[in-house]
Tab-separated table of C-alpha atoms and ligand atoms in Angstrom:
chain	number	residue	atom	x	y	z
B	26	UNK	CA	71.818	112.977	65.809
B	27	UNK	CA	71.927	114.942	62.741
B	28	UNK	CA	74.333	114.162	59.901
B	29	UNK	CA	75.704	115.686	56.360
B	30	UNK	CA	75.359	113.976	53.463
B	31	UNK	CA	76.833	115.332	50.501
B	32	UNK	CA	75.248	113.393	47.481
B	33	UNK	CA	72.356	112.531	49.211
B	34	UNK	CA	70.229	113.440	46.087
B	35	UNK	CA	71.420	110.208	44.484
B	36	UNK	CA	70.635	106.865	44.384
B	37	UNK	CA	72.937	105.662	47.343
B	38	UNK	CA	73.431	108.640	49.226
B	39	UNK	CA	69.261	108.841	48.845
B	40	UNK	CA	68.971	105.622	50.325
B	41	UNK	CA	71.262	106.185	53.403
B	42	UNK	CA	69.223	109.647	53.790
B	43	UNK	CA	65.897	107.113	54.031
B	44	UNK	CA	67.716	104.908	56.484
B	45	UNK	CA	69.075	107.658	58.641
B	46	UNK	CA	65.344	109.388	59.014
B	47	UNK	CA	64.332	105.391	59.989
B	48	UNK	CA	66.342	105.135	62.679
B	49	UNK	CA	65.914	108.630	64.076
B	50	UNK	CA	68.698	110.281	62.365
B	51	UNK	CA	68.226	113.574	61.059
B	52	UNK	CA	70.371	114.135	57.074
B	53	UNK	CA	71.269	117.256	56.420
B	54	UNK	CA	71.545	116.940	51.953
B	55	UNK	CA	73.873	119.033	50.387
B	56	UNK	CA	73.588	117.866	46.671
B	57	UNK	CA	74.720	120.049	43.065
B	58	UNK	CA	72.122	117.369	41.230
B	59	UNK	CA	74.507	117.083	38.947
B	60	UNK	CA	72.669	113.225	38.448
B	61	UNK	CA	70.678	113.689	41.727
B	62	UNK	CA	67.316	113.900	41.790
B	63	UNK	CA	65.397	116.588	43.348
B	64	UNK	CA	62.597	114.399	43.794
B	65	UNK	CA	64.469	112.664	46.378
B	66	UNK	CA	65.366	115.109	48.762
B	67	UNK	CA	61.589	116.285	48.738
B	68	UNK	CA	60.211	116.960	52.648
B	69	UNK	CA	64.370	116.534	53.457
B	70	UNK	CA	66.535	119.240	54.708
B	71	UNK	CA	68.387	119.970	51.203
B	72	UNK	CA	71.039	122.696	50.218
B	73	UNK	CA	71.569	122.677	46.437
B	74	UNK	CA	74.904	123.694	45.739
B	75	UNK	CA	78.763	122.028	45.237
B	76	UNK	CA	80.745	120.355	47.803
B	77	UNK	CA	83.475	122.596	46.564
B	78	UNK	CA	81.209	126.081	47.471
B	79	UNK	CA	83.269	126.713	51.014
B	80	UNK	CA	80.817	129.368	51.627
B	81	UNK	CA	77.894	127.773	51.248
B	82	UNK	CA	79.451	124.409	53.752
B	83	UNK	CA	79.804	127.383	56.010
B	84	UNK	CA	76.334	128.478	55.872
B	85	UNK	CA	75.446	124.935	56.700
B	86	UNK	CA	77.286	124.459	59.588
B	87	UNK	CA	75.797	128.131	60.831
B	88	UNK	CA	72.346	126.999	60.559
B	89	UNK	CA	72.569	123.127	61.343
B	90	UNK	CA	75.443	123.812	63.964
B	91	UNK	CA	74.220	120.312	65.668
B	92	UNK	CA	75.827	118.326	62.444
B	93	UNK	CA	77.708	115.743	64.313
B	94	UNK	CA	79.152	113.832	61.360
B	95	UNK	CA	79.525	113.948	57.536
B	96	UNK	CA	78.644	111.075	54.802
B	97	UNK	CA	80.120	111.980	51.382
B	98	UNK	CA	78.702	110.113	48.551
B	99	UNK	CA	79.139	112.948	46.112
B	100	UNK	CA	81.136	111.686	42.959
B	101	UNK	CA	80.928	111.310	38.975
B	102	UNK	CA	80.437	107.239	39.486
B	103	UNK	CA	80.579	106.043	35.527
B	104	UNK	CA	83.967	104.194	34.550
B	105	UNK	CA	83.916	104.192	30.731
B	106	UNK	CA	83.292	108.441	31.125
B	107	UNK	CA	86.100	108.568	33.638
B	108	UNK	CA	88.862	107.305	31.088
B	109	UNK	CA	87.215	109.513	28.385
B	110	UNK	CA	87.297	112.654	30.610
B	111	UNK	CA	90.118	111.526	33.619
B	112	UNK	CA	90.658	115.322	34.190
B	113	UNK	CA	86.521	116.185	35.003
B	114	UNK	CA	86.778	112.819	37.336
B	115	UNK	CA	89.967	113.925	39.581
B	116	UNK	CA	88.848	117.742	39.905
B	117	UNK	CA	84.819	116.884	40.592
B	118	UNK	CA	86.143	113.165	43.113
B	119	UNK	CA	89.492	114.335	44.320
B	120	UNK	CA	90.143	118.034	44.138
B	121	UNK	CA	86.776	119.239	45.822
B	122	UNK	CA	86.844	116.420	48.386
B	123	UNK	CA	89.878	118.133	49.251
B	124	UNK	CA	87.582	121.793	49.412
B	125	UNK	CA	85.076	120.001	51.082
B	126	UNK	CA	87.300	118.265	53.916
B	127	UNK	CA	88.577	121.976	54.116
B	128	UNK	CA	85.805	123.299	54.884
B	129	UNK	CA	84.360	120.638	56.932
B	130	UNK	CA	87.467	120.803	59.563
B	131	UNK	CA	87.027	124.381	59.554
B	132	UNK	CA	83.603	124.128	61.301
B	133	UNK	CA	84.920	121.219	63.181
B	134	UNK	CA	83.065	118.598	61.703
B	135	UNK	CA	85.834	115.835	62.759
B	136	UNK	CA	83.458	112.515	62.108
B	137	UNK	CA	83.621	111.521	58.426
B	138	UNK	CA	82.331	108.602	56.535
B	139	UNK	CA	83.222	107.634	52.521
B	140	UNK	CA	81.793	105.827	49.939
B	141	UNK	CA	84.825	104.549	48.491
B	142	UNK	CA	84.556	101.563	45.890
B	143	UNK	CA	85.621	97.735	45.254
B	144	UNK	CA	86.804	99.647	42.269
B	145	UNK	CA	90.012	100.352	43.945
B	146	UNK	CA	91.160	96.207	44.332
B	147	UNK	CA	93.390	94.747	41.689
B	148	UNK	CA	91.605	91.298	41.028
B	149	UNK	CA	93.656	88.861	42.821
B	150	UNK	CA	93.742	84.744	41.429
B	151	UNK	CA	90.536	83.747	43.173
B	152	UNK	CA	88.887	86.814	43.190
B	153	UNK	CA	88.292	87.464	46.722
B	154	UNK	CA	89.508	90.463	48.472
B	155	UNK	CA	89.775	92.174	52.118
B	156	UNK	CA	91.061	95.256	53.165
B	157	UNK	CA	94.595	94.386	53.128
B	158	UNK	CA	94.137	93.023	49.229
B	159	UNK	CA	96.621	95.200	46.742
B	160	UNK	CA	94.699	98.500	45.525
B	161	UNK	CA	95.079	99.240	41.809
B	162	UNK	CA	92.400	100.926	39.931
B	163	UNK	CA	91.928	100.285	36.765
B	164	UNK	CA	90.422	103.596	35.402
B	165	UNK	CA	90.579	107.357	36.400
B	166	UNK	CA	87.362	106.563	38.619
B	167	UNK	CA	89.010	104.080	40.324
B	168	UNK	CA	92.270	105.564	41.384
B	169	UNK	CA	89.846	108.571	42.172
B	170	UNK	CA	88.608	106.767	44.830
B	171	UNK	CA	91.776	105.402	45.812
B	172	UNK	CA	93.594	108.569	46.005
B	173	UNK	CA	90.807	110.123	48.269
B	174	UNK	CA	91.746	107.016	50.625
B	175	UNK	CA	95.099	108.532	50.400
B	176	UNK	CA	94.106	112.007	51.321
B	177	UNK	CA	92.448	111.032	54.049
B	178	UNK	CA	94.768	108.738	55.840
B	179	UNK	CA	97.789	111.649	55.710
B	180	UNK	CA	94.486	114.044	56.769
B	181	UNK	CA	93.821	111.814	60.077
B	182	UNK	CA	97.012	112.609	61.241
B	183	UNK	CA	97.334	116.177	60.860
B	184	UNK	CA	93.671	117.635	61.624
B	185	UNK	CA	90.966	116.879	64.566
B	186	UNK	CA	89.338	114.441	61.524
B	187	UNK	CA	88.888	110.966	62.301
B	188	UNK	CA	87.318	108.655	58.902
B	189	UNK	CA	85.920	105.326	58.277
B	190	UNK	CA	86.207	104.395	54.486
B	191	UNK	CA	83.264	102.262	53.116
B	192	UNK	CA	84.215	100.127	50.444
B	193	UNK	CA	80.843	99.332	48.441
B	194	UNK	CA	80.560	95.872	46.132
B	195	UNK	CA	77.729	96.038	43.576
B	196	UNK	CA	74.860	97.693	45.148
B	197	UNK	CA	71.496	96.448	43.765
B	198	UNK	CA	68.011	96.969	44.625
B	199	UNK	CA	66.007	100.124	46.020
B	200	UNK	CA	64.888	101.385	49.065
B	201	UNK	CA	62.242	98.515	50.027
B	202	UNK	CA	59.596	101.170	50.631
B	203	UNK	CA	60.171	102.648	46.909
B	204	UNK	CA	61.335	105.951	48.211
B	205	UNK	CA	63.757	106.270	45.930
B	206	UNK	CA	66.032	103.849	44.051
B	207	UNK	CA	68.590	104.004	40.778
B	208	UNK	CA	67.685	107.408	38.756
B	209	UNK	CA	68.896	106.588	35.450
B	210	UNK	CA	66.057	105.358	33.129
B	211	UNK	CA	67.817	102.321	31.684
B	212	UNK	CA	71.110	101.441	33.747
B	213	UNK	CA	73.607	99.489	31.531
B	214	UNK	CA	74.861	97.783	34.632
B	215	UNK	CA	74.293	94.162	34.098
B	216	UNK	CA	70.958	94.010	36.510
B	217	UNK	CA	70.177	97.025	34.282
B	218	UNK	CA	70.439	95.032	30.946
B	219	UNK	CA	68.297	92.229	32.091
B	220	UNK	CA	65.447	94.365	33.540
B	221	UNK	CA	65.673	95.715	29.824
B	222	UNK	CA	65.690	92.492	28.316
B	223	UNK	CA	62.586	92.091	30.531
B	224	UNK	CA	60.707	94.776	29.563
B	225	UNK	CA	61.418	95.313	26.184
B	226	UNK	CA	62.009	91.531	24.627
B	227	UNK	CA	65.959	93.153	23.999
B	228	UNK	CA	68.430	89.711	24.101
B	229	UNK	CA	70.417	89.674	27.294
B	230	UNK	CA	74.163	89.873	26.626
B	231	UNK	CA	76.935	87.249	28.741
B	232	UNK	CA	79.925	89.612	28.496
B	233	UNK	CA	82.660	87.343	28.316
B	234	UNK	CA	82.539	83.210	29.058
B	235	UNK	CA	86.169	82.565	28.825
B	236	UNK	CA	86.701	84.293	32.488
B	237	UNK	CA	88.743	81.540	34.742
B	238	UNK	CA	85.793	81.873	37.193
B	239	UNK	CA	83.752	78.805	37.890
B	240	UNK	CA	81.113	78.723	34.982
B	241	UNK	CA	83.256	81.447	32.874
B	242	UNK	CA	81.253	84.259	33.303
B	243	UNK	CA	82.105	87.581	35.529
B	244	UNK	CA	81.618	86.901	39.017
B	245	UNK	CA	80.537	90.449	41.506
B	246	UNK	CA	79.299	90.866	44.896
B	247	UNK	CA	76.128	91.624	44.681
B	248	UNK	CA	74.397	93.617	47.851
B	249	UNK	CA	71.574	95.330	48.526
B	250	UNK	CA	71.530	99.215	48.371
B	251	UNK	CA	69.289	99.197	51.769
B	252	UNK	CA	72.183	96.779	53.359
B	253	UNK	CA	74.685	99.465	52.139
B	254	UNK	CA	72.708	102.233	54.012
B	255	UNK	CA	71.934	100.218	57.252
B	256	UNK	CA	75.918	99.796	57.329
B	257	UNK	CA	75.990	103.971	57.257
B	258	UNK	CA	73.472	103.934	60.297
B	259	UNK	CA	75.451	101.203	62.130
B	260	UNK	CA	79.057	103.134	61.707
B	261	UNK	CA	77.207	106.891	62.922
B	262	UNK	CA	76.221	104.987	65.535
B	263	UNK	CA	79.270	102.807	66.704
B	264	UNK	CA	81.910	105.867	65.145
B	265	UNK	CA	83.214	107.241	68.353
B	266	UNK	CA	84.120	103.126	69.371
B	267	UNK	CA	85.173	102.063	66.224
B	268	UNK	CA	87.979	104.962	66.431
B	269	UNK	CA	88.756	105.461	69.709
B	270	UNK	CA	92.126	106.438	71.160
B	271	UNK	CA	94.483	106.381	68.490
B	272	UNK	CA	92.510	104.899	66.071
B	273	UNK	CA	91.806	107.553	63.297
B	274	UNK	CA	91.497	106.095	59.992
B	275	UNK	CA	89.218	102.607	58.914
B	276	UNK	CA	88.446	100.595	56.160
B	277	UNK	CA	85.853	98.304	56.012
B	278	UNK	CA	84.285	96.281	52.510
B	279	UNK	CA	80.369	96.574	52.449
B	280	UNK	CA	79.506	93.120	50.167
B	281	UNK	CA	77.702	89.924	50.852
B	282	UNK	CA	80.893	88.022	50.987
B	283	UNK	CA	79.722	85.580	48.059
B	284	UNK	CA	80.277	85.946	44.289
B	285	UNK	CA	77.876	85.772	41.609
B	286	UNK	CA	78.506	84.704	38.592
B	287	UNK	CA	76.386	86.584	35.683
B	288	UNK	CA	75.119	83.125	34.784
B	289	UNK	CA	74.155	82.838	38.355
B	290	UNK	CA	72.419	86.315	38.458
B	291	UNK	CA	70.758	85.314	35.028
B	292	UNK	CA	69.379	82.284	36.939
B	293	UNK	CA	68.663	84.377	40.125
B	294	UNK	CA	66.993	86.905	37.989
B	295	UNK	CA	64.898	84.299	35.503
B	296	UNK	CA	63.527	82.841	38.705
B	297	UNK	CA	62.458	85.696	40.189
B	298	UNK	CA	60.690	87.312	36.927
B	299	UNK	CA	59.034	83.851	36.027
B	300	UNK	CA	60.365	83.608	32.948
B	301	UNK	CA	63.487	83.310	30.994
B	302	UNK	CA	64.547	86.460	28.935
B	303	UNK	CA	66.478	85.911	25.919
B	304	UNK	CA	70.426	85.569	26.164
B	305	UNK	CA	72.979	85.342	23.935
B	306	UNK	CA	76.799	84.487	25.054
B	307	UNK	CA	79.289	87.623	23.535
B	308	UNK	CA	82.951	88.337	23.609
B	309	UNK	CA	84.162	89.914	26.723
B	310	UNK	CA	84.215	94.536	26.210
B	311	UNK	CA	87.036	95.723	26.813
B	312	UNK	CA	88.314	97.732	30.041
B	313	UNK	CA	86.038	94.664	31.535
B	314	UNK	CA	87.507	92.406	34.226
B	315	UNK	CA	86.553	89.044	35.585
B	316	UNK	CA	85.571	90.891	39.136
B	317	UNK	CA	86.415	90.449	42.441
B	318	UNK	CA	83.918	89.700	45.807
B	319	UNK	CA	84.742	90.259	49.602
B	320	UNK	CA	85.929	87.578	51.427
B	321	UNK	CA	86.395	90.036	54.783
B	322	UNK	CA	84.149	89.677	57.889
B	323	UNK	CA	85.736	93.000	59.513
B	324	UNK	CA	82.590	95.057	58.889
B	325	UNK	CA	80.401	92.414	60.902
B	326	UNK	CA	83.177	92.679	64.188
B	327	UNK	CA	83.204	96.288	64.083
B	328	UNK	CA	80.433	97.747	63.221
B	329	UNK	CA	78.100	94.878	63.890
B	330	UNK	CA	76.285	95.069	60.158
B	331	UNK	CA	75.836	92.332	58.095
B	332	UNK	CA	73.572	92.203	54.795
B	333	UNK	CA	69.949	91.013	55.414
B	334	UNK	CA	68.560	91.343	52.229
B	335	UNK	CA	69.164	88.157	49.483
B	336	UNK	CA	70.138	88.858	45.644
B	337	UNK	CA	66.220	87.850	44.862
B	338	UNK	CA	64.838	90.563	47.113
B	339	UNK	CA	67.725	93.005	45.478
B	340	UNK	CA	66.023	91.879	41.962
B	341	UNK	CA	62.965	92.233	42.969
B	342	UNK	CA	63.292	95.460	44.740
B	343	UNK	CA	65.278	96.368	41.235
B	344	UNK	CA	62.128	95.266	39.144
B	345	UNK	CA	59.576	96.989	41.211
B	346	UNK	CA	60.939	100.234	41.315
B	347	UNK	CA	61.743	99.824	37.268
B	348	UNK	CA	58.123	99.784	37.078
B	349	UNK	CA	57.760	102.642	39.413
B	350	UNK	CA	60.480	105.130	38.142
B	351	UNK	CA	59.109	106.927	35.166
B	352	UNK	CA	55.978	107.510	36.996
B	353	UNK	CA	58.226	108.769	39.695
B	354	UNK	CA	60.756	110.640	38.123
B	355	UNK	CA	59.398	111.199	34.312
B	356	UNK	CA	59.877	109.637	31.467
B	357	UNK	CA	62.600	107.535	30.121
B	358	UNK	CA	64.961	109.984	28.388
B	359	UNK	CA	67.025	108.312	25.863
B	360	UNK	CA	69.288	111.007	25.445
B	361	UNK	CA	70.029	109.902	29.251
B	362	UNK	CA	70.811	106.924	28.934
B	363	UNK	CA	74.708	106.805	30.702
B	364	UNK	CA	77.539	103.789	29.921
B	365	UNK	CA	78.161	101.019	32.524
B	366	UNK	CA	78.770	102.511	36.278
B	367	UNK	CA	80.383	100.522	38.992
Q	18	NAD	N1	76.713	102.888	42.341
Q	18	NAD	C1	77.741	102.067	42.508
Q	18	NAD	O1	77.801	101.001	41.878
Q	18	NAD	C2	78.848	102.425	43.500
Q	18	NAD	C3	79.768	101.429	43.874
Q	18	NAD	C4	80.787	101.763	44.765
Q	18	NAD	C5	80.876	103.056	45.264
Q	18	NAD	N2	79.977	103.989	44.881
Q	18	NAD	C6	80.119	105.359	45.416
Q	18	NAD	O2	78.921	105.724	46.066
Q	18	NAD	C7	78.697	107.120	45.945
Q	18	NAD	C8	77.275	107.358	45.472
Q	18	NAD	O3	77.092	106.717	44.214
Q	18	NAD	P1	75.666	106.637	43.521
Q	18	NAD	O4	75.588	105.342	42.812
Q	18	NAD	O5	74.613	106.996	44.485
Q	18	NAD	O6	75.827	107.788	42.412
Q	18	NAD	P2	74.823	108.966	42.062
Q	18	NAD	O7	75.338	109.591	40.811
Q	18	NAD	O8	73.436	108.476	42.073
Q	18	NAD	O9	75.004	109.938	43.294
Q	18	NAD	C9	76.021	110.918	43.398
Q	18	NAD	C10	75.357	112.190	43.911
Q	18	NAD	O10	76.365	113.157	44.152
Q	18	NAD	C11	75.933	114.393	43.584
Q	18	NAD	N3	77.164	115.124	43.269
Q	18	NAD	C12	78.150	114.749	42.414
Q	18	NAD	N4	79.136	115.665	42.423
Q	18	NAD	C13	78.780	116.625	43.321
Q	18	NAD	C14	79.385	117.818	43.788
Q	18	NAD	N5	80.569	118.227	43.322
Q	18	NAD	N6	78.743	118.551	44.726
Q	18	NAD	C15	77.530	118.160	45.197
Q	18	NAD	N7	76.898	117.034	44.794
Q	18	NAD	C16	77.524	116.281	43.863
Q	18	NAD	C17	75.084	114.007	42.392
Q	18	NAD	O11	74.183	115.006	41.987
Q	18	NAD	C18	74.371	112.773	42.918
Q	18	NAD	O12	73.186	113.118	43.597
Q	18	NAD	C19	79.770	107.643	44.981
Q	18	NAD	O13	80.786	108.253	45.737
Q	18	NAD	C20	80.289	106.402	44.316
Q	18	NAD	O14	81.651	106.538	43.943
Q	18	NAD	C21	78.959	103.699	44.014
């Protein structure tokens, strides 16, 4: 089988290429490296260009004519940007998905798979959510993601397009065999800020202990990036059952199914370093919420994929390839350092 996967230059859409050349899968990247890394689509098929560039989908589909399905990671990703530039994250997440869908019914590539974002859920009283849980995003990326949902289910029903929407937690870790793993030099992500506070002796920040969550802190859903990809394999595989007859249109939520508390991931994390790094408790930022986890098994009956990998391999995979990634990718660029992502 050979597959598209637009975004496939960056740290998810990397990781599902890695997974889909494991088990026999052949990715086709199409990637603007707009935060991609062209180290990672090195020995890989790999068009660089836009999503948007009709033309250039076109030439894909002319040379790679055996593309049986389409994975689109490709999206501006970092929440605090979004609500300071809403406009750049509806044209680059919404508008040319639309181009791209376009284009991709137009060489009758009918099997599509999203990465679409726990982003979307409003935080309900105990903080669990399934795929029938009330969507309303909170910033510009968000409702990006939530409005591509939208355009999708009305597309279902008018084109030969049939789409299963992955709903990702928190992905953490790298690709266990240090392929590839998170680009940016410091991530401000909270894994991110401890595997700083590791490295450089910087005290660890609690955001926020007044949360109504079990020790006060945040509480995510924390799951490993190579999980997230194996779910990717599993739904190219099982697509065509999954939607069958007049099934068109899917949702599933990609987490572990238990939240983590920050205090927990501090503990998780101090464990698995050997050490405790300094931390301070601070006042909650603002835009920040107390977080939501899956509570959904749907992803386990249909597409038979459930996470194998435990937070302490995630932080360890995390830590390893922190010590890998300048090496890898050159050195830590300060200027590119990037606010918290989801
Ligand atoms: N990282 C997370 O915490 C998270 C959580 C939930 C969902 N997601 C979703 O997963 C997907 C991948 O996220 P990621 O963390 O790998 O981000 P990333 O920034 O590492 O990857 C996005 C990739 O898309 C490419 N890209 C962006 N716009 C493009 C365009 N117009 N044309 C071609 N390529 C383009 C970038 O160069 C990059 O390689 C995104 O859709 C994101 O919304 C991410």
């Amino acid at each position: 089988m050979k597959v598209l996967i637009a975004g496939g230059a960056g740290f998810i859409g990397s990781t599902i290429a890695s997974a889909c050349l494991d088990a026999g899968i052949t990715p086709v990247i199409l990637d603007n490296l707009s935060t991609g890394r062209a180290e990672f689509v090195e020995n890989r098929i790999f068009y660089h260009g836009d999503i948007a560039d009709s033309a250039l989908v076109d030439r894909i589909f002319a040379e790679h004519p055996d593309i049986e399905a389409a994975v689109h990671c490709a999206a501006l990703i970092v929440v605090p940007d979004s609500v300071e530039h809403p406009l750049r994250y509806y044209r680059e997440n919404v508008g040319k998905t639309v181009e791209f869908l376009d284009a991709l019914v137009a060489n009758g590539c009918g099997r599509f798979l999203f990465s679409s974002s726990a982003a979307i859920y409003q935080p309900g009283d105990d903080f669990a959510v399934d795929e029938t849980s009330p969507v309303a995003a909170t910033s510009p990326y968000g409702e990006s993601k939530a409005m591509v949902e939208r355009v999708l289910a009305d597309s279902v029903r008018a084109y030969p397009l049939r789409v299963i929407s992955l709903r990702y937690f928190n992905p953490v870790g790298a690709d266990p065999k240090m392929r590839t793993g998170l680009q940016l030099p410091r991530p401000s992500h909270v894994l991110g800020k401890m595997i700083e506070s590791a490295r450089t002796g910087a005290t660890f920040q609690v955001t926020g202990a007044d949360w109504p969550t079990r020790d006060g802190s945040g509480i995510r859903d924390y799951v490993h990036v190579w999980d997230l990809a194996q779910a990717h394999v599993e739904a190219l595989r099982r697509f065509d059952t999954v939607l069958a007859g007049d099934r068109r249109y899917e949702v599933f939520n990609l987490g572990t199914g238990d939240g983590t508390t920050v205090r927990e991931l501090l503990d998780a994390f101090n464990t698995v370093l050997g050490r405790p790094i300094p931390t301070v408790v601070a006042p909650r930022r603002p835009g920040d919420s107390a977080g939501t986890y899956t509570r959904s098994d749907r992803a386990r009956r249909h597409l038979g994929w459930a996470p194998t990998l435990s937070l302490a391999e995630g932080i360890q995979h995390s830590l390893q390839w922190a010590e890998l990634r300048d090496e890898l990718l050159g050195p830590a660029d300060d200027a590119a350092r990037v606010p918290a992502q989801r």
